[in-house]
Amino acid sequence: MREATPEPAIVVERLGKRFGDFQALDDVSFTVGRGEIMGFLGPNGAGKSTLIRVLCGLLRPSAGRARVAGIDVAADPEGVRRRIGYMSQRFSLYGDLSVEENLRFYGGIYGVAPDQLDARVREALDLAGLAGRGDALVATLAGGWKQRLALGCAILHRPDVLFLDEPTSGVDPQSRRRFWALIHELGASGVSVLVSTHYMDEAEYCMRIALIASGRLIALGSPQKLKQRALGGELLEVGCRDLGAAFEPVAALPGVRDVAVFGNTLHLLVDSAAEASVAVEAVLQARGLGPVHCRPIPPTLEDMFVQLVRGTERAA
Amino acid sequence: MPELSSSPQLAVEVSALVKRFGALLAVDSLGFSVRRGEIFGLVGPDGAGKTTAMRMLASVMRPDAGSIWIDGVDVVAQPARARHHVSYMPQRFGLYEDLTVDENIRFYADLFGIARRDWTERADRLLEASGMTRFRGRLAGQLSGGMKQKLGLSCALVHAPRVLLLDEPTTGVDPVSRREFWQLLYGLRAQGVATVISTAYLDEAERCDRLALLHRGRLMYCDTPQQLKRDMPGDIVRVTAPEPRRLQSRLAGMPGLLGQLLVGTGLHLHLDDAARRLPQLRERLRGEPVQEIERVEPSIEDLFVALLGQSGEEGSDA
């Protein structure tokens, strides 16, 4: 059992990080609750990795402060590192060692007391669904097993905060679902989980999402709230005979703010789906591009991401 | 053997393709065809056989059995000839990091033996379309991941191929760049280029005209994303709730519940028949704090899990 702490697992206040002339992080503030699963999204080079490195005690902030598990990252980076676990997309496992040898190796690195190591290794094997397979060589394991073993390695020392970097990229859907069920179990036991990813289907598993662009936090909220708020309009899916011929006339209609090809349809960002579908249908029929179908569709996290990031880049 | 395949409107025809690595059957009786102006997705997890299939299509690996025709050329018999029609962008495309954007494109144009007057205008258009014009003088090594991918695509397209083979081109690329990358592909589609693209990301699969779902080297299903979704057994219902974990136990054992998935803000339920089960679901969840219950379109991942079911369960030791 973890002791109750009065403050959230992560508190970030007006954090800034400068590399020479480059402002990598600018005035970032947020908190992550205990047991919360939080996703970090952002374009390449937006400051996501810098933020995670600061929170892991690997980079010193230039301004503001951050506390992880109650410890200030600038004052005691060593202390922070003892309270966190980290799992990267490449897993960093030793293929020529067995499952159990990998766990023992990481137990040593994370400073698990020798008298506790046996019990922790057993726990990790159970959690990862690898009980009875401790002797298997890691190189012979399928991707999903490796991934759960890597998770087991990252939590051997019972961290308060777990950082995951694109944890399920490339694994099969069943393994991915099993992995996320484990993450939610960890969350329920009080571990806070920070997930950094480019993949919106990973982001959907998070309770809240922080979107970082140009070093600043530009949106924070549950996946559903962000989707609803961010677009500032409605999405309309349009199917018709020749997408190439339809693009320009549709883009020129009043109330149509953006047009993008999506598979065999066009996705339109419009002020009002009801009004736009009438106009779209009329203009496409008039050009002989029918049959036309229009339907309002719910925005995806990717729609949210693209709109918000472009808005920020335009403003910059 | 006839010089041309029987269906000239097909850009790619693959049949009964097999590749073994020792005991591992990496590609097993794979067959599909791709029309001109079509974007065809090879979709599946790591190890499904995507890259192996792609390498055989690109004629950089010889199949153990089966045939591949690209643009009317027998790839297995005449690999050198096929390469004039094809551009292949492997996962790690060979950009020269110490050359500029322009120099990289020029290098690939020379490699394909294209006269300067033929490629300069094309390079201008490609760079313009990918928003890279102002970075022409920048060293490739100093580009972001998304820009490197777009430069790779420009290099791969400089000889105006009719068939484009892209092996996981958007891995590690952020959503804004990924969207731009796809707009480039749609532009090529409008010009009649046939594209075969592999991806491990199932949300990306929605963007293809047709998909082949690969699993352990075999093609399990092949159709448009829309039709595959229509064929999915059962329906997906989303329950939005502040404490979804509590609801999971409440729902365990509910008749018609084929699967449940905990996401950040609720549960996704796979039901055998939403119309029939929704009233029962509402009844079961009565008194629980639930914000919304609604039927949603299945994702390609839902589909993958539903269609492959237990056969899709990961192997023990690979």
XYZ file of C-alpha atoms in Angstrom, chain A residues 94-230:
137
model
C 18.401 -8.181 -23.148
C 17.512 -10.761 -25.758
C 20.195 -13.240 -24.746
C 19.080 -13.219 -21.109
C 16.057 -15.065 -19.759
C 12.869 -13.356 -18.618
C 13.847 -13.713 -14.967
C 17.428 -12.568 -15.569
C 16.117 -9.411 -17.193
C 13.875 -8.730 -14.218
C 16.736 -9.310 -11.744
C 19.015 -7.068 -13.768
C 16.515 -4.201 -13.697
C 15.752 -4.870 -10.042
C 19.453 -4.256 -9.380
C 19.516 -1.068 -11.443
C 16.456 0.310 -9.680
C 17.942 -0.536 -6.276
C 15.414 -3.111 -5.102
C 16.684 -4.529 -1.787
C 18.123 -8.057 -2.299
C 15.818 -9.578 0.330
C 12.794 -8.232 -1.536
C 13.928 -9.078 -5.036
C 12.485 -12.622 -5.210
C 9.027 -11.444 -4.212
C 9.101 -8.476 -6.609
C 10.233 -10.621 -9.518
C 7.366 -13.040 -8.831
C 4.904 -10.136 -8.700
C 6.180 -8.778 -12.001
C 5.959 -12.213 -13.636
C 2.349 -12.535 -12.491
C 1.437 -9.070 -13.635
C 2.956 -9.593 -17.060
C 1.241 -12.958 -17.452
C 4.679 -14.582 -17.664
C 4.442 -16.847 -14.597
C 6.078 -20.187 -15.429
C 8.063 -18.658 -18.280
C 10.880 -17.154 -16.242
C 13.473 -19.308 -18.010
C 12.449 -18.400 -21.571
C 15.049 -16.452 -23.536
C 13.708 -12.978 -24.230
C 14.814 -13.131 -27.868
C 12.313 -15.959 -28.424
C 9.293 -14.049 -27.064
C 6.561 -12.551 -29.260
C 6.199 -8.744 -29.247
C 3.287 -8.573 -26.832
C 5.118 -10.659 -24.221
C 8.249 -8.542 -24.502
C 6.186 -5.473 -24.038
C 4.585 -6.766 -20.850
C 7.991 -7.915 -19.587
C 9.361 -4.416 -20.201
C 6.458 -3.066 -18.169
C 7.248 -5.573 -15.416
C 10.872 -4.357 -15.392
C 9.768 -0.726 -15.171
C 7.607 -1.266 -12.076
C 9.812 -3.668 -10.049
C 10.693 -0.909 -7.603
C 7.019 0.084 -7.226
C 7.311 3.571 -8.653
C 4.729 6.259 -7.954
C 4.914 7.534 -11.504
C 5.375 5.531 -14.689
C 6.482 7.091 -17.995
C 5.586 5.264 -21.198
C 6.916 6.312 -24.602
C 4.708 5.024 -27.457
C 4.319 1.817 -25.477
C 2.204 -0.205 -27.880
C 3.490 0.828 -31.278
C 3.550 -2.129 -33.639
C 2.092 -4.813 -31.367
C -0.994 -6.735 -32.359
C -4.398 -5.422 -31.250
C -5.055 -8.166 -28.720
C -1.716 -7.587 -27.007
C -2.290 -3.856 -27.050
C -5.645 -4.240 -25.333
C -4.177 -6.564 -22.753
C -1.375 -4.077 -22.105
C -3.789 -1.198 -21.572
C -5.894 -3.280 -19.225
C -2.697 -3.694 -17.138
C -2.046 0.036 -17.232
C -5.549 0.736 -15.983
C -4.996 -1.797 -13.182
C -1.822 0.031 -12.186
C -3.769 3.263 -12.246
C -6.420 1.792 -9.991
C -3.693 0.825 -7.511
C -2.539 4.451 -7.354
C 0.322 4.598 -9.876
C 0.189 7.693 -12.078
C 0.974 6.973 -15.711
C 2.273 9.465 -18.270
C 2.076 8.339 -21.869
C 3.878 10.130 -24.673
C 2.639 9.190 -28.133
C 1.960 10.201 -31.741
C -0.803 7.662 -32.002
C -4.306 8.782 -31.336
C -5.559 5.302 -30.604
C -3.111 5.172 -27.682
C -4.247 8.597 -26.558
C -7.860 7.392 -26.399
C -6.901 5.135 -23.486
C -5.852 8.127 -21.384
C -8.101 9.891 -18.885
C -6.727 13.304 -19.777
C -4.582 14.597 -22.589
C -2.068 17.429 -22.626
C -1.278 18.841 -26.038
C 2.100 20.552 -26.323
C 3.105 22.705 -29.280
C 5.947 25.189 -29.648
C 6.993 24.542 -26.049
C 3.636 25.527 -24.594
C 0.710 23.611 -23.192
C -2.075 24.473 -25.631
C -4.850 22.142 -24.486
C -5.600 19.970 -21.483
C -8.674 17.835 -20.858
C -10.384 14.489 -21.355
C -10.238 13.084 -24.906
C -13.954 13.669 -25.311
C -13.947 17.259 -24.100
C -11.004 18.140 -26.303
C -12.680 16.683 -29.352
C -15.827 18.687 -28.716
C -14.157 21.976 -27.882
C -11.205 22.162 -30.163
